[in-house]
């Protein structure tokens, strides 16, 4: 029996040494040390031994078992480390290899909006956000557009029922601002607006940035000065600004503002439709009625207001022919702004 033990221990030792994976090692362990493994089977033969031999053999089997256990543990650790190292090598991610990783960028609208807001903030304008679902009062009535006023046709509005609508202009925020701030005041209201219009230059959703300045002695000259700076900053140093008479219910007098075409330098091209000028915004001196409605005395204060589409400015700056390109999220289009 002693020989048998030594022989089994030696065979088991060889198989441990030959095991090349944790699974293989486990199989060897079951074969020899498992419940019905070869060594356990050997123990069953003990009952046939003489009472003197039993403890001697018992000791031998136990010490063989113990030394095999140690070898299993050592080999187990070795295989585990090897398998871990192999897995780490196989699953390694080379972070220095980035040729195929696309780099994103700001959407052209977001980028232009940020530049516009930065420009006005640098001139001391406050920035005001407002609700996109507005009441008829803030979007129209407080701006001198009563319910039956034909000027409502200028902005084909999405009415939501009751007194609510999707704001058609961020001028609504300017009324809210005047209600809560005393002059002198200087603010812009950038944001999303909605109108029922849909063609190459109009989208049902677009973005406006409107400005308002109210103080003692504000005139058209102040408006012209700010818009001159604005135009030169965004369209180039040579840019000229011209005012054309126009009509808005909330300003009196009102003007339509054009900038000289930066593409052809004013000679006339496709972008400016041969006129040399591009219309960019509406503006004017705040109507006395609007000031009064907002609790500001029109005999003491005057103000100017202007408003333009951020989308339109982005299209002019980048030469984008169709407003919808800004909303389709076509990756081939967006990638050009990286
Ligand atoms: N709110 C006007 C519009 O959406 C633009 C505007 C703003 C005109 C301020 C004059 C003064 O068309």
Coordinates of C-alpha atoms and ligand atoms in Angstrom, one line a residue:
X1 CA 0.0 0.0 0.0
X2 CA 2.9 2.3 0.7
X3 CA 4.1 1.9 -2.8
X4 CA 0.7 2.5 -4.1
X5 CA 0.5 5.8 -2.2
X6 CA 3.9 6.9 -3.5
X7 CA 3.0 5.9 -7.1
X8 CA -0.3 7.8 -7.0
X9 CA 1.4 10.9 -5.4
X10 CA 4.1 10.8 -8.2
X11 CA 1.5 10.5 -11.0
X12 CA -0.6 13.3 -9.5
X13 CA 2.6 15.4 -9.2
X14 CA 3.3 14.9 -12.9
X15 CA -0.3 15.7 -13.9
X16 CA -0.1 18.9 -11.8
X17 CA 3.1 19.9 -13.6
X18 CA 1.5 19.2 -17.0
X19 CA -1.7 21.2 -16.3
X20 CA -1.8 24.2 -18.6
X21 CA -4.9 26.0 -17.4
X22 CA -6.9 26.5 -14.2
X23 CA -9.6 24.3 -15.6
X24 CA -7.2 21.4 -16.4
X25 CA -5.7 21.8 -12.9
X26 CA -9.1 21.5 -11.4
X27 CA -9.8 18.3 -13.3
X28 CA -6.6 16.8 -11.9
X29 CA -7.6 17.8 -8.4
X30 CA -11.0 16.1 -8.7
X31 CA -9.3 13.0 -10.2
X32 CA -7.0 12.5 -7.2
X33 CA -8.4 14.4 -4.2
X34 CA -12.1 14.6 -5.1
X35 CA -14.7 12.7 -3.0
X36 CA -14.4 9.6 -5.1
X37 CA -10.9 10.5 -6.4
X38 CA -8.0 8.0 -6.5
X39 CA -6.6 8.9 -3.1
X40 CA -9.9 8.9 -1.4
X41 CA -10.5 5.4 -2.9
X42 CA -7.2 4.3 -1.4
X43 CA -8.4 5.4 2.0
X44 CA -11.3 3.0 1.7
X45 CA -8.8 0.1 1.6
X46 CA -7.6 1.0 5.1
X47 CA -10.3 -1.1 6.7
X48 CA -8.5 -4.3 5.3
X49 CA -5.3 -3.4 7.1
X50 CA -4.2 -4.6 10.5
X51 CA -4.9 -2.3 13.5
X52 CA -1.2 -1.5 13.9
X53 CA -0.7 -0.6 10.2
X54 CA -3.8 1.6 10.0
X55 CA -2.4 4.7 11.8
X56 CA 1.0 4.3 10.0
X57 CA -0.7 4.2 6.6
X58 CA -3.2 6.9 7.7
X59 CA -0.3 9.2 8.4
X60 CA 1.4 8.4 5.1
X61 CA -1.8 9.2 3.1
X62 CA -2.4 12.4 5.0
X63 CA 1.1 13.7 4.5
X64 CA 0.9 12.8 0.8
X65 CA -2.4 14.6 0.6
X66 CA -1.0 17.6 2.3
X67 CA 2.0 17.9 0.1
X68 CA -0.2 17.5 -3.0
X69 CA -2.6 20.3 -1.7
X70 CA 0.4 22.6 -1.4
X71 CA 1.4 21.8 -5.0
X72 CA -2.1 22.4 -6.2
X73 CA -2.2 25.8 -4.5
X74 CA 1.1 26.9 -5.9
X75 CA 0.4 25.7 -9.4
X76 CA -3.1 27.3 -9.2
X77 CA -1.6 30.7 -8.4
X78 CA 1.0 30.3 -11.2
X79 CA -1.7 29.5 -13.7
X80 CA -4.0 32.2 -12.5
X81 CA -1.3 34.9 -12.8
X82 CA -0.4 33.6 -16.3
X83 CA -4.0 33.6 -17.5
X84 CA -4.6 37.1 -16.1
X85 CA -1.4 38.4 -17.8
X86 CA -2.6 36.9 -21.1
X87 CA -6.0 38.5 -20.7
X88 CA -4.6 41.9 -19.9
X89 CA -2.4 41.7 -22.9
X90 CA -5.2 40.6 -25.2
X91 CA -7.7 43.3 -23.9
X92 CA -5.3 46.1 -23.8
X93 CA -6.5 49.4 -25.3
X94 CA -3.9 51.5 -26.9
X95 CA -4.9 55.0 -25.9
X96 CA -2.2 56.5 -28.0
X97 CA -3.9 55.3 -31.2
X98 CA -6.7 57.8 -31.9
X99 CA -6.7 58.1 -35.7
X100 CA -10.3 56.7 -35.9
X101 CA -11.8 58.6 -33.0
X102 CA -14.0 61.4 -34.4
X103 CA -13.6 64.8 -32.7
X104 CA -16.8 66.7 -32.1
X105 CA -17.5 70.4 -32.2
X106 CA -20.1 72.9 -31.3
X107 CA -23.2 73.1 -33.6
X108 CA -22.8 76.2 -35.8
X109 CA -25.9 77.7 -34.3
X110 CA -24.6 77.2 -30.7
X111 CA -21.2 78.6 -31.7
X112 CA -22.6 81.7 -33.3
X113 CA -25.1 82.3 -30.5
X114 CA -22.2 82.1 -28.0
X115 CA -20.2 84.7 -30.0
X116 CA -23.2 87.0 -30.3
X117 CA -24.0 86.8 -26.6
X118 CA -20.3 87.4 -25.7
X119 CA -20.3 90.4 -27.9
X120 CA -23.2 92.1 -26.1
X121 CA -22.1 91.0 -22.6
X122 CA -18.7 92.6 -23.3
X123 CA -20.7 95.9 -23.9
X124 CA -22.4 95.6 -20.6
X125 CA -25.7 94.0 -21.6
X126 CA -27.6 91.8 -19.2
X127 CA -28.9 88.4 -20.5
X128 CA -32.5 87.4 -19.9
X129 CA -34.1 84.1 -20.6
X130 CA -37.9 83.7 -20.8
X131 CA -40.6 81.1 -21.2
X132 CA -41.2 79.6 -24.7
X133 CA -44.8 79.1 -23.8
X134 CA -46.0 82.7 -23.3
X135 CA -49.2 84.5 -22.6
X136 CA -50.9 86.6 -25.3
X137 CA -50.2 89.6 -23.0
X138 CA -46.4 89.4 -23.0
X139 CA -46.0 88.3 -26.6
X140 CA -48.5 90.8 -28.1
X141 CA -50.6 93.1 -26.0
X142 CA -47.9 94.6 -23.8
X143 CA -46.0 95.3 -27.0
X144 CA -48.8 97.4 -28.4
X145 CA -50.4 94.6 -30.5
X146 CA -54.0 94.3 -29.3
X147 CA -56.1 91.2 -30.3
X148 CA -57.7 92.8 -33.4
X149 CA -54.5 94.5 -34.6
X150 CA -53.5 93.7 -38.2
X151 CA -49.8 93.6 -37.2
X152 CA -50.6 90.2 -35.8
X153 CA -50.4 88.9 -39.4
X154 CA -46.7 89.8 -39.5
X155 CA -46.1 86.8 -37.2
X156 CA -48.1 83.7 -38.0
X157 CA -48.4 82.4 -34.4
X158 CA -49.0 79.0 -32.9
X159 CA -51.8 79.5 -30.4
X160 CA -52.1 76.9 -27.7
X161 CA -55.6 77.7 -26.5
X162 CA -56.7 79.8 -23.7
X163 CA -54.4 82.7 -23.4
X164 CA -51.3 80.7 -24.2
X165 CA -49.1 80.6 -27.4
X166 CA -45.6 79.6 -28.5
X167 CA -43.7 82.9 -28.3
X168 CA -43.2 84.3 -31.8
X169 CA -40.5 86.8 -30.6
X170 CA -38.2 87.1 -27.6
X171 CA -39.5 90.7 -27.2
X172 CA -41.9 89.0 -24.8
X173 CA -38.9 88.6 -22.4
X174 CA -38.1 92.3 -22.7
X175 CA -41.5 93.2 -21.3
X176 CA -40.9 90.8 -18.4
X177 CA -37.5 92.5 -17.9
X178 CA -38.9 96.0 -17.9
X179 CA -41.5 95.0 -15.3
X180 CA -38.8 93.9 -12.9
X181 CA -36.0 96.3 -13.6
X182 CA -35.8 100.1 -13.4
X183 CA -33.9 102.1 -16.1
X184 CA -31.2 102.7 -17.0
X185 CA -31.3 99.2 -18.5
X186 CA -29.5 97.3 -21.1
X187 CA -30.4 93.8 -21.9
X188 CA -30.5 91.0 -24.6
X189 CA -32.9 88.1 -24.8
X190 CA -31.6 85.2 -26.9
X191 CA -33.9 82.2 -27.4
X192 CA -36.0 79.9 -29.4
X193 CA -39.1 81.3 -31.1
X194 CA -41.9 79.7 -33.2
X195 CA -43.8 80.8 -36.3
X196 CA -45.9 79.0 -38.9
X197 CA -43.5 79.5 -41.8
X198 CA -41.5 77.0 -43.8
X199 CA -39.3 77.7 -46.8
X200 CA -35.6 78.1 -47.7
X201 CA -35.1 81.0 -45.3
X202 CA -37.8 80.3 -42.7
X203 CA -38.2 77.4 -40.3
X204 CA -41.1 76.9 -37.8
X205 CA -38.6 77.0 -35.0
X206 CA -35.7 79.5 -35.1
X207 CA -33.6 81.6 -32.8
X208 CA -33.8 85.3 -32.0
X209 CA -31.6 87.6 -30.2
X210 CA -33.3 90.9 -29.3
X211 CA -31.8 93.8 -27.5
X212 CA -33.2 96.7 -25.4
X213 CA -31.6 99.8 -24.0
X214 CA -33.6 102.3 -22.0
X215 CA -32.1 105.5 -20.4
X216 CA -32.5 109.2 -20.4
X217 CA -31.7 110.8 -23.8
X218 CA -31.4 107.6 -25.8
X219 CA -31.7 108.3 -29.6
X220 CA -31.4 106.6 -33.0
X221 CA -27.7 107.6 -33.0
X222 CA -27.1 105.3 -30.0
X223 CA -28.8 102.5 -31.9
X224 CA -26.8 103.2 -35.1
X225 CA -23.5 103.2 -33.0
X226 CA -24.1 99.8 -31.5
X227 CA -25.2 98.3 -34.8
X228 CA -22.2 99.7 -36.6
X229 CA -19.9 98.0 -34.0
X230 CA -21.9 94.8 -34.2
X231 CA -21.8 94.7 -38.0
X232 CA -18.0 95.4 -38.2
X233 CA -17.4 92.8 -35.5
X234 CA -19.3 90.0 -37.3
X235 CA -19.1 90.8 -41.0
X236 CA -15.7 92.6 -41.3
X237 CA -14.2 96.0 -40.7
X238 CA -15.4 97.5 -44.1
X239 CA -19.0 96.7 -43.4
X240 CA -21.5 99.5 -43.8
X241 CA -24.9 99.7 -42.1
X242 CA -28.0 101.4 -43.5
X243 CA -31.4 102.1 -42.0
X244 CA -34.6 101.8 -44.1
X245 CA -37.9 103.1 -42.7
X246 CA -40.2 100.3 -41.6
X247 CA -43.0 99.5 -39.3
X248 CA -43.3 97.6 -36.0
X249 CA -46.1 98.2 -33.5
X250 CA -43.6 98.3 -30.5
X251 CA -41.2 100.8 -32.0
X252 CA -41.7 104.3 -33.4
X253 CA -40.0 105.2 -35.6
X254 CA -39.0 101.7 -36.9
X255 CA -36.3 100.7 -39.2
X256 CA -35.1 97.7 -41.2
X257 CA -31.4 97.4 -41.0
X258 CA -29.1 96.2 -43.9
X259 CA -25.4 95.5 -43.9
X260 CA -23.2 95.8 -47.0
X261 CA -22.7 92.4 -48.5
X262 CA -19.4 91.0 -47.1
X263 CA -19.2 88.4 -50.0
X264 CA -19.0 90.9 -52.9
X265 CA -18.1 94.0 -50.9
X266 CA -21.3 95.8 -52.0
X267 CA -20.9 95.3 -55.8
X268 CA -23.8 92.8 -56.0
X269 CA -23.8 89.0 -56.0
X270 CA -26.0 85.9 -55.6
X271 CA -26.0 86.1 -51.8
X272 CA -27.2 89.8 -51.7
X273 CA -29.4 89.1 -54.8
X274 CA -27.5 91.8 -56.8
X275 CA -28.3 94.6 -54.4
X276 CA -25.0 94.8 -52.5
X277 CA -27.0 94.8 -49.2
X278 CA -28.2 92.1 -46.9
X279 CA -31.2 92.7 -44.5
X280 CA -30.3 91.5 -41.0
X281 CA -32.6 92.9 -38.4
X282 CA -35.5 95.1 -37.3
X283 CA -35.1 97.9 -34.8
X284 CA -36.4 101.3 -33.7
X285 CA -37.1 103.6 -30.8
X286 CA -39.3 101.9 -28.2
X287 CA -42.9 103.0 -28.6
X288 CA -44.0 105.3 -25.8
X289 CA -47.1 103.2 -25.2
X290 CA -44.9 100.1 -24.5
X291 CA -42.8 102.0 -22.0
X292 CA -45.9 103.2 -20.3
X293 CA -47.5 99.7 -20.2
X294 CA -44.2 98.5 -18.5
X295 CA -44.4 101.2 -15.9
X296 CA -41.6 103.5 -17.4
X297 CA -42.4 107.2 -17.8
X298 CA -41.9 108.0 -21.6
X299 CA -41.4 111.7 -20.8
X300 CA -38.4 110.9 -18.7
X301 CA -36.9 107.9 -20.6
X302 CA -36.4 106.8 -24.1
X303 CA -35.0 103.6 -25.5
X304 CA -34.2 101.6 -28.6
X305 CA -34.8 97.9 -29.4
X306 CA -33.5 95.6 -32.1
X307 CA -34.1 92.0 -33.0
X308 CA -32.5 89.5 -35.4
X309 CA -32.5 85.8 -36.2
X310 CA -29.4 84.0 -34.9
X311 CA -30.0 81.4 -37.6
X312 CA -29.8 84.1 -40.3
X313 CA -26.6 85.5 -38.9
X314 CA -25.1 82.0 -38.8
X315 CA -26.1 81.4 -42.4
X316 CA -24.6 84.7 -43.6
X317 CA -21.3 84.1 -41.7
X318 CA -20.9 80.6 -43.0
X319 CA -22.6 81.0 -46.4
X320 CA -25.3 78.4 -45.6
X321 CA -27.9 78.4 -48.4
X322 CA -30.9 76.8 -46.6
X323 CA -32.0 77.3 -42.9
X324 CA -33.1 73.6 -42.7
X325 CA -29.5 72.5 -42.9
X326 CA -29.1 73.8 -39.3
X327 CA -31.8 71.5 -38.0
X328 CA -31.3 68.2 -40.0
X329 CA -28.2 67.2 -38.0
X330 CA -26.7 65.7 -41.2
X331 CA -23.2 64.7 -40.0
X332 CA -21.7 65.6 -43.4
X333 CA -22.9 69.1 -43.0
X334 CA -21.9 69.4 -39.3
X335 CA -18.4 68.0 -39.8
X336 CA -17.5 71.1 -41.8
X337 CA -17.5 73.2 -38.7
X338 CA -14.9 71.2 -36.9
Ligands
LIG1 N1 -39.5 91.4 -32.6 C1 -39.3 91.8 -34.0 C2 -39.6 90.6 -34.9 O1 -39.5 89.5 -34.4 C3 -38.0 92.4 -34.3 C4 -37.8 93.7 -33.6 C5 -37.3 93.8 -32.4 C6 -38.1 94.8 -34.3 C7 -37.2 95.0 -31.8 C8 -38.0 96.1 -33.7 C9 -37.5 96.2 -32.5 O2 -39.8 90.7 -36.0

